[in-house]
């Protein structure tokens, strides 16, 4: 089997579940507590901005009380020690990968701790609430800040970089995602088409399990450190 040089990793809400951040589609998940149509679409924001801002203010506040877990730390170790190309693409909007030390990281659905000014189009670090319509730190105008989150129907960020990495991958590893949302759910097929081996690490089979060469099921805090150890020793 040819040696692995270039690794692409996709993470989803499952990698942060053991840090205490709700996933979306597990029992009791976020989409059982709130309707996507009410809080995670541009139409929802136009219809009732206060409801959407309150939802994201609550999520932003909750995330800042959480800590990275062993899966985030293992991926940060791989990032530091892997000599070849590596890209961690996350669908998550929390900052636990960064706080664990990951550097080669891409948030395709945006980041909770950023705000996006629809007036001047600048994205800036924002840890406080947006409900009281604060002024943008770049243009100084109040009332134009929205969560820097990619909503349903919006395009994810940096897709060119993502497809470039997938086309060069020797190994694609999907961690903690249900494979329910595109385009992330299609990345495994892009990687396969480029000749990469594919591995799924998830609590249970995802909607895309069929496309993976190998699947290991269990908690990310057990599976990810073991896999990182394995791949660093190869
Ligand atoms: P979609 O319509 O393809 O939905 C895909 C999956 O999302 C569905 O299989 C379902 O599991 C879930 N979903 C969709 N509508 C839902 C609902 N009303 N209630 C519960 N679950 C629902 O998604 P889309 O609109 O085509 O989104 C694709 C684009 O939006 C992509 O760019 C994706 O990256 C982005 N996105 C971002 C977020 C986010 O919260 N950051 C969420 C979803 C999608
Ligand atoms: N360890 C490993 N996997 C886990 C764990 C865990 N401790 N806990 C849950 N999982 C798995 C679940 O089995 C599920 O397959 O993580 C997956 C979480 O799936 P979702 O809740 O659908 O989250 P995700 O796949 O990240 O959702 C994709 O949908 O709503 C949008 O923007 C949102 O980025 C999100 C996208």
Coordinates of C-alpha atoms and ligand atoms in Angstrom, one line a residue:
X1 CA 0.0 0.0 0.0
X2 CA 1.5 3.4 -1.0
X3 CA 2.7 5.5 1.9
X4 CA 0.3 8.3 3.0
X5 CA 1.5 11.8 2.3
X6 CA -1.5 14.1 2.1
X7 CA -4.4 13.7 4.7
X8 CA -7.7 15.5 4.6
X9 CA -9.9 15.3 7.7
X10 CA -13.6 16.4 7.9
X11 CA -15.1 16.9 11.3
X12 CA -18.7 17.4 12.4
X13 CA -20.6 18.0 15.6
X14 CA -19.8 14.5 16.9
X15 CA -16.1 15.6 17.5
X16 CA -17.4 18.2 20.0
X17 CA -20.2 16.1 21.6
X18 CA -18.0 14.9 24.5
X19 CA -17.1 18.5 25.2
X20 CA -20.7 19.0 26.0
X21 CA -21.8 20.8 22.8
X22 CA -25.1 19.4 21.4
X23 CA -25.0 17.8 18.0
X24 CA -27.8 18.5 15.5
X25 CA -29.4 15.2 14.7
X26 CA -28.8 12.9 17.7
X27 CA -31.6 12.4 20.1
X28 CA -32.2 15.7 21.9
X29 CA -30.0 17.4 19.3
X30 CA -30.3 21.0 18.3
X31 CA -32.8 20.4 15.5
X32 CA -35.1 18.8 18.0
X33 CA -34.9 21.9 20.2
X34 CA -35.2 24.5 17.4
X35 CA -36.6 24.4 13.9
X36 CA -34.0 25.1 11.2
X37 CA -36.5 27.3 9.4
X38 CA -36.7 29.5 12.5
X39 CA -33.0 30.0 13.3
X40 CA -30.7 28.8 10.6
X41 CA -31.8 30.3 7.3
X42 CA -31.4 33.8 5.7
X43 CA -35.2 33.9 5.5
X44 CA -35.5 33.3 9.2
X45 CA -33.0 36.2 9.9
X46 CA -35.0 38.5 7.6
X47 CA -38.3 37.4 9.2
X48 CA -37.3 37.6 12.9
X49 CA -33.7 38.8 13.5
X50 CA -34.2 39.0 17.2
X51 CA -35.1 35.3 17.5
X52 CA -32.0 34.3 15.4
X53 CA -29.6 36.7 17.2
X54 CA -30.9 35.4 20.6
X55 CA -30.4 31.8 19.4
X56 CA -26.8 32.4 18.3
X57 CA -26.0 34.6 21.4
X58 CA -27.0 31.7 23.5
X59 CA -25.0 29.2 21.5
X60 CA -21.9 31.5 21.5
X61 CA -22.1 32.0 25.3
X62 CA -22.5 28.2 25.8
X63 CA -19.5 27.3 23.6
X64 CA -17.2 29.6 25.6
X65 CA -17.8 27.5 28.7
X66 CA -16.7 24.3 26.9
X67 CA -13.2 22.8 26.6
X68 CA -11.5 20.8 23.8
X69 CA -11.6 17.0 24.4
X70 CA -9.1 14.2 23.6
X71 CA -10.2 14.0 20.0
X72 CA -9.5 17.7 19.4
X73 CA -6.1 17.3 21.2
X74 CA -5.2 14.2 19.1
X75 CA -6.0 16.1 15.9
X76 CA -3.9 19.0 17.0
X77 CA -1.0 16.6 17.8
X78 CA -1.3 15.2 14.3
X79 CA -1.3 18.7 12.8
X80 CA 1.9 19.5 14.7
X81 CA 3.7 16.2 13.9
X82 CA 2.5 15.3 10.4
X83 CA 5.3 16.0 7.8
X84 CA 3.0 15.8 4.8
X85 CA 0.1 18.0 3.7
X86 CA -2.8 18.1 6.2
X87 CA -6.1 19.9 6.2
X88 CA -8.7 19.7 8.9
X89 CA -12.0 20.9 7.4
X90 CA -14.6 21.4 10.1
X91 CA -18.4 21.9 9.7
X92 CA -18.4 23.0 13.3
X93 CA -18.6 26.7 14.3
X94 CA -17.0 26.2 17.8
X95 CA -13.4 27.1 18.4
X96 CA -12.4 23.8 20.1
X97 CA -10.0 22.7 17.3
X98 CA -8.1 26.0 17.6
X99 CA -8.1 25.9 21.4
X100 CA -6.6 22.4 21.2
X101 CA -3.8 23.8 19.0
X102 CA -4.9 22.9 15.5
X103 CA -3.4 25.3 12.9
X104 CA -4.1 23.8 9.4
X105 CA -7.9 24.2 9.9
X106 CA -10.7 25.5 7.7
X107 CA -14.2 26.4 9.0
X108 CA -16.5 25.7 6.1
X109 CA -19.7 26.8 8.0
X110 CA -18.2 29.9 9.6
X111 CA -17.3 30.5 13.2
X112 CA -19.4 31.3 16.3
X113 CA -16.8 33.7 17.7
X114 CA -16.9 35.9 14.6
X115 CA -19.5 38.5 13.5
X116 CA -20.0 39.5 9.9
X117 CA -20.9 43.2 9.1
X118 CA -23.4 43.2 6.2
X119 CA -22.6 46.9 5.9
X120 CA -18.8 46.8 5.3
X121 CA -18.5 43.0 4.7
X122 CA -15.7 42.8 7.4
X123 CA -15.7 39.7 9.7
X124 CA -14.3 40.3 13.1
X125 CA -13.8 38.3 16.4
X126 CA -16.9 38.8 18.5
X127 CA -17.4 37.1 21.8
X128 CA -20.3 39.2 23.1
X129 CA -24.1 39.3 22.3
X130 CA -25.3 40.6 18.9
X131 CA -29.0 41.0 20.1
X132 CA -28.4 44.6 21.2
X133 CA -27.2 45.5 17.8
X134 CA -23.6 46.7 18.6
X135 CA -21.6 48.8 16.3
X136 CA -19.2 47.0 13.9
X137 CA -15.6 47.4 15.1
X138 CA -14.4 48.1 11.5
X139 CA -16.9 50.6 10.1
X140 CA -18.5 51.8 13.4
X141 CA -22.0 51.4 12.1
X142 CA -24.5 49.7 14.5
X143 CA -27.2 47.2 13.5
X144 CA -25.4 45.5 10.5
X145 CA -23.7 42.6 12.4
X146 CA -24.9 39.1 11.9
X147 CA -23.5 35.8 13.1
X148 CA -20.6 34.6 10.8
X149 CA -22.4 31.3 10.3
X150 CA -23.3 29.7 6.9
X151 CA -27.0 29.1 7.0
X152 CA -29.0 26.5 5.1
X153 CA -29.1 27.5 1.5
X154 CA -26.0 29.6 1.8
X155 CA -22.7 28.6 0.2
X156 CA -19.9 27.3 2.5
X157 CA -16.6 29.1 2.7
X158 CA -13.4 28.4 0.8
X159 CA -14.8 25.6 -1.3
X160 CA -11.9 26.0 -3.9
X161 CA -9.3 25.2 -1.2
X162 CA -11.4 22.3 -0.1
X163 CA -11.7 20.7 -3.5
X164 CA -8.0 21.4 -4.2
X165 CA -7.0 19.5 -1.0
X166 CA -9.5 16.6 -1.7
X167 CA -8.0 16.1 -5.2
X168 CA -4.5 15.7 -3.6
X169 CA -5.5 13.5 -0.7
X170 CA -4.0 10.0 -0.1
X171 CA -6.3 9.6 2.9
X172 CA -9.7 11.1 3.8
X173 CA -11.0 10.7 7.3
X174 CA -14.5 11.7 8.4
X175 CA -15.0 12.2 12.1
X176 CA -18.3 12.8 13.9
X177 CA -20.6 13.7 11.1
X178 CA -24.0 12.2 10.0
X179 CA -23.3 12.8 6.3
X180 CA -26.7 14.6 6.1
X181 CA -25.6 18.0 4.7
X182 CA -24.1 18.7 1.3
X183 CA -21.6 19.6 0.0
X184 CA -19.7 18.2 3.0
X185 CA -21.5 14.9 2.7
X186 CA -20.1 14.5 -0.8
X187 CA -16.4 15.0 0.1
X188 CA -15.8 11.3 0.6
X189 CA -16.7 10.7 -3.1
X190 CA -14.4 13.5 -4.3
X191 CA -11.5 12.0 -2.3
X192 CA -12.2 8.5 -3.6
X193 CA -12.3 9.8 -7.2
X194 CA -8.9 11.2 -6.6
X195 CA -7.6 7.8 -5.4
X196 CA -7.6 8.4 -1.7
X197 CA -8.3 5.8 0.9
X198 CA -11.3 6.7 3.1
X199 CA -11.9 6.1 6.8
X200 CA -15.0 6.9 8.9
X201 CA -14.7 7.4 12.6
X202 CA -18.2 7.9 14.1
X203 CA -20.5 6.8 16.9
X204 CA -22.6 4.9 14.3
X205 CA -22.8 4.4 10.6
X206 CA -23.4 7.7 8.8
X207 CA -25.6 8.3 5.8
X208 CA -22.4 8.1 3.7
X209 CA -20.9 4.9 5.2
X210 CA -21.3 3.1 2.0
X211 CA -18.5 5.2 0.4
X212 CA -15.8 4.5 3.0
X213 CA -13.2 1.8 2.7
X214 CA -13.2 1.4 6.5
X215 CA -15.4 2.5 9.3
X216 CA -14.8 2.4 13.1
X217 CA -17.7 3.1 15.4
X218 CA -17.5 4.5 18.9
X219 CA -16.8 7.7 20.8
X220 CA -14.4 10.2 19.1
X221 CA -12.3 10.5 22.3
X222 CA -11.4 6.8 22.0
X223 CA -11.3 6.4 18.2
X224 CA -9.3 9.6 17.2
X225 CA -6.3 9.3 19.6
X226 CA -5.9 5.6 18.7
X227 CA -6.0 6.4 15.0
X228 CA -3.6 9.3 15.3
X229 CA -1.1 7.1 17.1
X230 CA -1.5 4.5 14.3
X231 CA -1.0 7.0 11.5
X232 CA 2.0 8.7 13.1
X233 CA 3.7 5.3 13.5
X234 CA 3.1 4.2 9.9
Ligands
LIG1 P1 -30.2 20.7 2.7 O1 -31.5 21.3 2.3 O2 -29.4 20.0 1.7 O3 -30.4 19.9 4.0 C1 -29.4 18.9 4.2 C2 -29.7 18.3 5.5 O4 -29.9 19.3 6.5 C3 -31.0 17.5 5.5 O5 -30.8 16.2 5.0 C4 -31.4 17.6 6.9 O6 -30.7 16.6 7.7 C5 -30.9 18.9 7.3 N1 -32.0 19.9 7.2 C6 -32.4 20.6 6.2 N2 -33.5 21.3 6.4 C7 -33.8 21.0 7.7 C8 -34.9 21.3 8.6 N3 -35.8 22.1 8.2 N4 -34.9 20.7 9.8 C9 -33.9 19.9 10.2 N5 -32.9 19.5 9.4 C10 -32.9 20.0 8.2 O7 -29.3 21.9 3.2 P2 -29.1 23.1 2.3 O8 -30.1 24.2 2.5 O9 -28.9 22.7 0.8 O10 -27.7 23.5 2.9 C11 -26.7 23.4 2.1 C12 -25.9 24.6 2.3 O11 -26.1 25.2 3.6 C13 -24.5 24.2 2.4 O12 -23.8 25.2 2.0 C14 -24.2 23.9 3.8 O13 -22.9 23.9 4.1 C15 -25.0 25.0 4.5 N6 -25.5 24.7 5.8 C16 -25.0 25.4 6.9 C17 -25.5 25.1 8.1 C18 -25.1 25.8 9.4 O14 -25.8 25.8 10.4 N7 -23.9 26.4 9.4 C19 -26.5 24.2 8.3 C20 -26.9 23.5 7.1 C21 -26.4 23.8 5.9
LIG2 N1 -18.1 10.4 19.0 C1 -18.2 10.2 17.6 N2 -19.3 10.5 16.9 C2 -20.4 11.0 17.5 C3 -20.4 11.3 18.9 C4 -19.2 11.0 19.6 N3 -19.1 11.2 21.0 N4 -21.6 11.8 19.3 C5 -22.3 11.9 18.1 N5 -21.6 11.4 17.1 C6 -22.0 11.3 15.7 C7 -23.5 11.0 15.5 O1 -23.6 9.6 15.4 C8 -23.8 11.7 14.2 O2 -23.6 10.8 13.1 O3 -21.8 12.6 15.2 C9 -22.8 12.8 14.1 C10 -23.4 14.2 14.3 O4 -24.3 14.4 13.2 P1 -25.1 15.8 13.1 O5 -25.7 16.0 14.4 O6 -25.9 15.7 11.9 O7 -24.0 16.9 13.0 P2 -23.2 17.2 11.6 O8 -23.0 16.0 10.8 O9 -22.0 18.0 12.0 O10 -24.2 18.2 10.9 C11 -23.7 18.8 9.6 O11 -25.6 20.2 9.6 O12 -27.1 21.5 10.7 C12 -26.0 21.5 10.0 O13 -24.3 23.2 10.0 C13 -24.8 22.1 10.7 O14 -22.5 21.7 10.4 C14 -23.8 21.1 10.7 C15 -24.2 20.2 9.5

